[in-house]
Short mmCIF file of C-alpha atoms and ligand atoms in Angstrom, two decimals:
data_model
loop_
_atom_site.label_atom_id
_atom_site.label_comp_id
_atom_site.label_asym_id
_atom_site.label_seq_id
_atom_site.Cartn_x
_atom_site.Cartn_y
_atom_site.Cartn_z
CA MET A 1 107.71 -58.97 87.95
CA LEU A 2 107.25 -61.20 84.59
CA ASN A 3 104.25 -62.51 84.42
CA ILE A 4 105.37 -66.73 83.23
CA LYS A 5 102.59 -68.48 81.43
CA ILE A 6 103.27 -72.21 82.09
CA GLU A 7 102.57 -75.20 79.70
CA PRO A 8 103.60 -78.20 81.38
CA ALA A 9 104.89 -81.19 78.94
CA ALA A 10 102.24 -83.87 78.02
CA THR A 11 104.50 -86.57 79.54
CA LEU A 12 107.78 -86.50 81.32
CA LYS A 13 111.15 -88.26 80.19
CA THR A 14 112.79 -91.13 83.19
CA LYS A 15 115.62 -89.42 84.68
CA PRO A 16 118.75 -90.72 84.62
CA ALA A 17 120.39 -92.24 87.28
CA ASP A 18 123.30 -90.10 89.11
CA ASN A 19 126.08 -92.19 88.24
CA GLU A 20 125.29 -91.94 84.25
CA LEU A 21 125.00 -87.79 84.41
CA GLY A 22 128.43 -86.31 83.06
CA PHE A 23 127.96 -83.39 81.77
CA GLY A 24 125.65 -81.45 79.70
CA ARG A 25 124.22 -84.56 78.37
CA TYR A 26 120.60 -85.07 79.44
CA PHE A 27 118.08 -82.10 79.90
CA THR A 28 114.79 -81.91 81.69
CA ASP A 29 111.34 -81.71 80.74
CA HIS A 30 110.76 -78.11 80.50
CA MET A 31 112.57 -74.74 79.29
CA PHE A 32 111.94 -70.97 79.89
CA ILE A 33 111.54 -69.01 76.77
CA MET A 34 111.16 -64.79 76.12
CA ASN A 35 111.04 -62.70 72.91
CA TYR A 36 112.56 -59.74 72.08
CA ASP A 37 111.21 -57.56 69.35
CA GLU A 38 111.88 -54.26 68.53
CA GLY A 39 109.60 -51.38 69.89
CA GLN A 40 107.98 -54.08 72.35
CA GLY A 41 111.42 -55.08 74.51
CA TRP A 42 111.14 -58.53 76.16
CA HIS A 43 107.91 -60.03 76.19
CA ASP A 44 105.79 -63.56 76.38
CA ALA A 45 107.96 -64.85 79.12
CA ARG A 46 107.03 -68.63 79.19
CA ILE A 47 107.73 -72.08 80.53
CA VAL A 48 107.23 -74.88 78.25
CA PRO A 49 108.09 -78.28 76.96
CA TYR A 50 111.86 -78.66 76.33
CA GLY A 51 112.49 -79.67 72.74
CA PRO A 52 113.62 -78.11 69.32
CA ILE A 53 112.69 -74.49 68.50
CA ALA A 54 111.77 -73.43 64.61
CA LEU A 55 113.76 -70.72 63.19
CA ASP A 56 114.35 -68.85 59.96
CA PRO A 57 117.50 -69.89 58.03
CA SER A 58 118.23 -66.48 57.27
CA ALA A 59 118.15 -65.86 61.66
CA MET A 60 121.07 -63.43 62.05
CA VAL A 61 122.32 -65.49 64.62
CA PHE A 62 123.21 -68.62 61.87
CA HIS A 63 125.48 -65.90 59.83
CA TYR A 64 126.73 -63.43 62.38
CA GLY A 65 127.22 -65.50 65.64
CA GLN A 66 125.18 -62.78 68.04
CA GLU A 67 124.68 -65.06 70.22
CA LEU A 68 125.74 -65.22 74.43
CA PHE A 69 125.66 -67.06 77.52
CA GLU A 70 125.93 -68.16 80.80
CA GLY A 71 126.36 -71.09 83.15
CA LEU A 72 125.89 -71.39 86.58
CA LYS A 73 124.09 -74.01 89.13
CA ALA A 74 121.61 -75.15 91.51
CA TYR A 75 122.44 -77.35 94.15
CA ARG A 76 120.50 -79.71 96.54
CA CYS A 77 121.79 -78.72 99.88
CA ALA A 78 122.12 -80.41 103.15
CA ASP A 79 119.26 -79.24 104.93
CA GLY A 80 117.28 -80.00 102.05
CA LYS A 81 117.00 -76.19 100.52
CA ILE A 82 117.57 -75.68 96.83
CA ARG A 83 120.36 -72.76 96.22
CA LEU A 84 121.71 -71.17 93.54
CA PHE A 85 125.23 -69.63 93.55
CA ARG A 86 125.86 -66.01 93.55
CA PRO A 87 123.48 -65.48 90.44
CA ASP A 88 123.57 -61.90 90.69
CA LYS A 89 127.27 -62.22 89.40
CA ASN A 90 126.37 -64.22 86.36
CA ILE A 91 123.12 -61.66 85.57
CA GLU A 92 125.51 -59.03 86.01
CA ARG A 93 128.01 -60.42 83.89
CA MET A 94 125.22 -61.45 81.23
CA ASN A 95 124.34 -58.11 80.86
CA ASN A 96 128.05 -56.72 80.05
CA THR A 97 128.10 -59.44 77.39
CA CYS A 98 124.73 -58.17 76.10
CA ARG A 99 125.69 -54.28 75.52
CA ARG A 100 129.10 -55.74 74.15
CA MET A 101 127.54 -57.82 71.69
CA CYS A 102 124.64 -55.20 71.33
CA VAL A 103 122.02 -57.23 72.28
CA PRO A 104 119.07 -55.63 74.19
CA GLU A 105 120.25 -55.94 78.25
CA ILE A 106 117.49 -58.34 80.43
CA PRO A 107 116.43 -56.50 83.50
CA ALA A 108 118.31 -57.89 86.36
CA GLU A 109 115.47 -58.88 88.71
CA ASP A 110 113.42 -60.48 85.41
CA ALA A 111 116.35 -62.76 84.55
CA LEU A 112 116.60 -64.47 88.46
CA GLN A 113 112.90 -64.45 88.81
CA ALA A 114 113.28 -66.68 85.08
CA ILE A 115 116.22 -68.84 86.77
CA LYS A 116 114.02 -69.43 89.85
CA ALA A 117 111.23 -69.90 88.54
CA LEU A 118 112.60 -72.75 85.74
CA VAL A 119 114.72 -74.39 88.76
CA ASN A 120 111.97 -74.66 91.21
CA TYR A 121 109.61 -75.83 88.52
CA GLU A 122 112.03 -78.69 87.26
CA LYS A 123 112.98 -79.58 91.10
CA ASP A 124 112.88 -82.87 90.63
CA TRP A 125 115.84 -83.20 88.27
CA ILE A 126 118.29 -81.96 90.68
CA PRO A 127 120.37 -84.97 91.57
CA TYR A 128 121.02 -85.88 94.96
CA SER A 129 124.10 -87.81 95.52
CA GLU A 130 127.32 -86.36 96.29
CA GLY A 131 128.82 -83.79 93.92
CA THR A 132 126.31 -83.85 91.72
CA SER A 133 123.87 -80.51 90.78
CA LEU A 134 121.56 -78.94 88.15
CA TYR A 135 123.85 -76.88 85.39
CA ILE A 136 121.68 -73.69 84.44
CA ARG A 137 122.32 -72.58 80.65
CA PRO A 138 120.51 -69.18 79.91
CA PHE A 139 121.17 -67.94 76.28
CA ILE A 140 120.16 -65.11 73.95
CA ILE A 141 120.13 -65.99 70.00
CA ALA A 142 119.29 -62.93 67.56
CA THR A 143 116.55 -64.30 65.58
CA GLU A 144 115.52 -61.69 62.94
CA PRO A 145 115.64 -63.46 59.45
CA HIS A 146 117.78 -61.30 57.32
CA LEU A 147 121.06 -61.38 55.94
CA GLY A 148 122.89 -58.01 56.53
CA VAL A 149 125.40 -56.92 59.59
CA HIS A 150 123.72 -54.94 62.05
CA PRO A 151 122.03 -55.50 65.58
CA ALA A 152 119.30 -57.93 65.06
CA LYS A 153 115.67 -56.73 65.56
CA ASN A 154 114.46 -59.73 67.19
CA TYR A 155 115.55 -62.11 70.03
CA LEU A 156 115.11 -65.25 72.11
CA PHE A 157 116.39 -65.79 75.86
CA ILE A 158 116.22 -69.24 76.61
CA ILE A 159 116.78 -71.33 79.61
CA ILE A 160 117.94 -74.94 79.84
CA LEU A 161 118.94 -77.06 82.98
CA SER A 162 121.05 -80.29 83.19
CA PRO A 163 121.52 -82.33 85.64
CA VAL A 164 125.44 -83.26 85.95
CA GLY A 165 127.76 -85.15 87.52
CA SER A 166 130.26 -85.59 89.66
CA TYR A 167 133.06 -83.38 88.00
CA TYR A 168 135.57 -85.55 90.27
CA ALA A 169 134.48 -89.18 90.54
CA GLY A 170 137.97 -90.22 90.31
CA GLY A 171 139.27 -87.57 92.52
CA LEU A 172 140.34 -84.25 91.51
CA ASN A 173 143.06 -85.50 88.80
CA PRO A 174 145.83 -82.70 87.54
CA VAL A 175 145.51 -82.10 84.15
CA LYS A 176 148.09 -81.61 81.58
CA ILE A 177 148.21 -77.89 79.87
CA TYR A 178 149.67 -77.14 76.31
CA ILE A 179 150.69 -73.98 76.34
CA GLU A 180 149.40 -72.13 72.85
CA ARG A 181 152.05 -69.97 70.87
CA ASP A 182 150.50 -69.74 67.17
CA TYR A 183 146.45 -69.44 67.58
CA VAL A 184 145.47 -66.53 70.24
CA ARG A 185 142.00 -66.67 72.28
CA CYS A 186 141.49 -63.01 71.90
CA VAL A 187 143.02 -59.35 71.85
CA LYS A 188 142.50 -56.41 73.88
CA GLY A 189 139.41 -54.65 72.41
CA GLY A 190 137.89 -57.96 71.32
CA THR A 191 135.32 -60.01 73.04
CA GLY A 192 137.54 -62.01 75.48
CA MET A 193 135.74 -60.42 78.49
CA ALA A 194 132.12 -61.45 76.86
CA LYS A 195 130.71 -64.84 77.13
CA CYS A 196 129.55 -65.28 73.71
CA GLY A 197 130.07 -68.72 71.67
CA GLY A 198 132.34 -66.73 69.06
CA ASN A 199 135.03 -66.93 71.41
CA TYR A 200 134.54 -70.75 71.67
CA ALA A 201 134.12 -71.16 68.03
CA ALA A 202 137.61 -69.58 67.64
CA SER A 203 139.16 -71.68 70.55
CA LEU A 204 138.35 -75.30 68.77
CA SER A 205 141.74 -75.42 66.76
CA GLY A 206 143.94 -74.67 69.55
CA GLN A 207 141.70 -77.19 71.58
CA VAL A 208 142.26 -80.19 68.88
CA LYS A 209 146.09 -78.74 68.65
CA ALA A 210 146.41 -79.54 72.55
CA ALA A 211 144.18 -83.04 72.24
CA GLU A 212 146.99 -83.99 69.59
CA LYS A 213 150.01 -83.04 72.03
CA GLY A 214 147.90 -85.31 74.64
CA CYS A 215 146.94 -82.09 76.71
CA GLU A 216 143.34 -81.45 78.39
CA GLN A 217 143.18 -77.99 77.98
CA VAL A 218 145.01 -74.83 76.26
CA LEU A 219 147.10 -71.96 77.90
CA TRP A 220 146.03 -68.76 76.31
CA LEU A 221 148.56 -66.01 75.94
CA ASP A 222 147.92 -62.76 75.68
CA GLY A 223 147.06 -61.58 71.70
CA VAL A 224 149.81 -58.56 71.44
CA GLU A 225 152.68 -59.39 72.92
CA ARG A 226 152.67 -63.53 72.90
CA LYS A 227 153.97 -63.63 76.58
CA TYR A 228 151.57 -62.95 79.11
CA ILE A 229 148.90 -65.68 80.57
CA ASP A 230 144.97 -65.25 80.10
CA GLU A 231 143.24 -68.28 80.49
CA VAL A 232 143.18 -71.94 80.83
CA GLY A 233 141.18 -72.91 78.39
CA ALA A 234 137.51 -72.07 79.37
CA MET A 235 138.83 -71.47 82.71
CA ASN A 236 140.75 -68.91 84.47
CA VAL A 237 144.04 -69.51 86.27
CA PHE A 238 145.81 -69.41 89.38
CA PHE A 239 149.60 -70.09 90.47
CA VAL A 240 151.06 -70.52 94.06
CA ILE A 241 154.32 -68.63 94.02
CA ASP A 242 156.50 -68.76 97.03
CA GLY A 243 153.13 -69.17 98.89
CA LYS A 244 151.43 -66.27 97.23
CA ALA A 245 148.15 -66.99 95.07
CA VAL A 246 148.78 -64.69 91.75
CA THR A 247 145.96 -64.85 88.52
CA PRO A 248 146.46 -62.95 85.55
CA ALA A 249 144.64 -59.27 86.26
CA LEU A 250 141.29 -58.23 84.09
CA ASP A 251 142.27 -54.49 82.98
CA ASP A 252 142.78 -55.42 79.48
CA GLY A 253 139.40 -57.15 79.21
CA ASN A 254 140.96 -60.02 77.18
CA ILE A 255 139.75 -62.41 80.30
CA LEU A 256 136.39 -63.62 80.88
CA PRO A 257 135.88 -62.41 84.71
CA GLY A 258 134.73 -65.66 86.15
CA VAL A 259 132.42 -66.10 89.07
CA THR A 260 134.67 -68.91 90.42
CA ARG A 261 138.00 -66.77 90.48
CA ALA A 262 135.87 -63.86 92.07
CA SER A 263 135.28 -66.35 94.74
CA CYS A 264 138.45 -67.83 95.24
CA ILE A 265 140.41 -64.38 95.63
CA GLU A 266 137.35 -63.47 98.14
CA MET A 267 138.13 -66.79 99.85
CA LEU A 268 141.83 -67.12 99.68
CA ARG A 269 141.84 -63.26 100.97
CA HIS A 270 138.87 -64.42 103.67
CA LEU A 271 141.79 -67.54 104.54
CA GLY A 272 144.46 -65.04 105.04
CA TYR A 273 146.55 -65.84 102.19
CA GLU A 274 147.97 -63.15 99.67
CA VAL A 275 146.51 -62.88 96.23
CA GLU A 276 147.83 -60.68 93.29
CA GLU A 277 146.30 -59.82 90.52
CA ARG A 278 148.77 -58.55 87.45
CA LYS A 279 150.25 -59.56 84.42
CA ILE A 280 151.83 -63.07 84.71
CA SER A 281 154.45 -64.45 82.12
CA VAL A 282 155.25 -67.63 80.60
CA ASP A 283 158.58 -67.03 81.51
CA GLU A 284 157.90 -66.41 85.01
CA ILE A 285 156.09 -69.33 85.43
CA PHE A 286 159.14 -71.78 84.17
CA ALA A 287 161.59 -69.18 86.25
CA ALA A 288 159.32 -69.90 89.61
CA HIS A 289 159.36 -73.49 88.67
CA LYS A 290 163.31 -73.62 88.46
CA GLU A 291 163.87 -72.08 91.39
CA GLY A 292 161.49 -74.49 92.71
CA LYS A 293 158.73 -71.70 94.06
CA LEU A 294 156.26 -72.50 91.70
CA ASP A 295 154.05 -74.55 94.22
CA GLU A 296 150.66 -74.67 92.67
CA SER A 297 148.45 -73.92 89.57
CA PHE A 298 144.70 -74.36 89.14
CA GLY A 299 142.05 -73.54 86.60
CA THR A 300 138.58 -72.25 88.01
CA GLY A 301 135.11 -72.46 86.52
CA THR A 302 131.45 -73.16 87.43
CA ALA A 303 131.86 -76.75 85.99
CA ALA A 304 134.78 -78.21 87.97
CA VAL A 305 135.39 -75.31 90.83
CA ILE A 306 139.27 -75.66 90.90
CA SER A 307 141.02 -77.71 87.92
CA PRO A 308 144.35 -78.48 89.47
CA VAL A 309 147.17 -78.95 86.55
CA GLY A 310 149.95 -81.12 87.14
CA GLN A 311 151.97 -80.05 84.04
CA TYR A 312 152.26 -77.69 81.49
CA ILE A 313 154.06 -78.09 77.94
CA ASP A 314 155.59 -75.35 75.96
CA GLY A 315 157.11 -76.73 72.69
CA GLU A 316 159.64 -79.33 73.95
CA GLU A 317 159.89 -78.16 77.59
CA GLU A 318 157.33 -79.79 80.23
CA ILE A 319 157.32 -78.71 84.07
CA VAL A 320 155.46 -80.82 86.33
CA ILE A 321 153.85 -78.94 89.37
CA ASN A 322 153.87 -80.68 92.89
CA ASN A 323 154.64 -83.96 91.77
CA GLY A 324 151.26 -83.75 89.58
CA GLU A 325 149.24 -83.63 92.62
CA ILE A 326 146.55 -81.45 94.21
CA GLY A 327 148.36 -78.91 96.29
CA GLU A 328 147.26 -77.68 99.70
CA ILE A 329 145.45 -74.05 98.54
CA SER A 330 143.81 -76.03 95.88
CA GLN A 331 142.23 -78.50 97.38
CA LYS A 332 141.21 -75.85 100.69
CA LEU A 333 139.69 -73.17 98.06
CA TYR A 334 137.83 -76.58 96.81
CA ASP A 335 136.85 -77.68 100.13
CA ASN A 336 135.82 -74.46 101.22
CA ILE A 337 133.88 -73.35 98.42
CA THR A 338 131.95 -76.65 97.07
CA SER A 339 130.89 -76.71 101.14
CA ILE A 340 129.34 -73.57 100.95
CA GLN A 341 127.74 -74.20 97.44
CA TRP A 342 126.61 -77.88 98.82
CA GLY A 343 125.64 -76.22 102.03
CA LYS A 344 127.65 -78.41 104.20
CA ALA A 345 128.77 -75.33 105.74
CA GLU A 346 127.84 -71.53 106.87
CA ASP A 347 127.93 -68.92 104.14
CA PRO A 348 130.26 -66.18 105.83
CA MET A 349 130.03 -64.58 102.31
CA GLY A 350 126.47 -64.32 101.41
CA TRP A 351 126.81 -66.16 98.07
CA THR A 352 124.22 -68.64 98.21
CA VAL A 353 120.58 -67.68 97.38
CA VAL A 354 117.84 -70.01 98.32
CA ILE A 355 115.27 -71.28 95.96
CA ASP A 356 111.58 -71.58 97.42
C1 LIG B 1 132.86 -69.11 81.94
C2 LIG B 1 134.38 -69.06 81.57
C3 LIG B 1 135.14 -69.09 82.77
C4 LIG B 1 134.83 -69.09 84.27
O1 LIG B 1 133.74 -68.71 84.47
P1 LIG B 1 132.93 -68.91 86.05
O2 LIG B 1 132.01 -67.71 86.18
O3 LIG B 1 133.80 -69.24 86.86
O4 LIG B 1 131.81 -70.26 85.54
C5 LIG B 1 136.72 -68.84 82.64
N1 LIG B 1 137.14 -68.69 80.84
C6 LIG B 1 135.97 -68.22 79.97
C7 LIG B 1 136.74 -68.16 78.76
C8 LIG B 1 134.44 -68.83 80.06
O5 LIG B 1 133.65 -68.89 78.75
#
């Protein structure tokens, strides 16, 4: 059990209207902070006013990128209760990332206590409108003031909260995806399975290129053979081929194990669909499209839940999926998972955690 001290903000901000929220633009009045110092472990858990933090310019995070993060949401549900969606999965993944990045782990029960305490303290910030939620961003940075490449001796664990709008104010519009043939996001043995900021820094040039081609996201291929599909931007990816759902397997450690991905697989099986986790090549997708068997494709992630793909662009080649419209399985998954998240339906999987 953490002993969390609370320092209330002297003044509270004016909350934005639900229809102005967007994603990640507004932050609540308070944040959670906890320090780690070698020899002492994690200590001084506190909720303090949201604001800038002072760091030494030599803090190792600035130079060697020892940083990691998580992303999950709290929902204001139909019954008036506030629920988190599978926070245990995020905390488990955060500690897996910690091990990969040589960052000291945080006991799972302490991390959950911190998330719950902050969300509860800031609960007035959870928006009420349909499709809105409170995005939770826990992260850890190396703060040791030292130029030298080694695991740092000092860290900060911080949680910030951002009320977010409905991702699909204009409906679940399918996106256009650019297949990246030059840059790679990661390779086997790298940090693909870790949620660390460095992966995102490395992905920006591909993202910019995709935008220049009029695409919203990049389809990342495996870094070795450059033919198997890894992910779509910062989302996991699914295909429906001949009525069967397929998604890249996680075995090689180059794909981020999404909580939404796992939930989609479980939900699809619960609904009676067959799901395969295996290698999928771009060639297979284009061939399936040619034979008229590529029914649907969609990305999965906490922010959007399901993001239907309407088009893939590979150099001069281009395929349109399901006439650029959302498919039946994509819609069914979206409806089933979001009704559990917003407490509109029973939670047969036991995925949600009530905050009291
Ligand atoms: C966070 C993330 C995802 C999605 O994970 P969720 O837990 O479903 O939000 C997928 N790919 C990458 C690269 C990510 O960083």
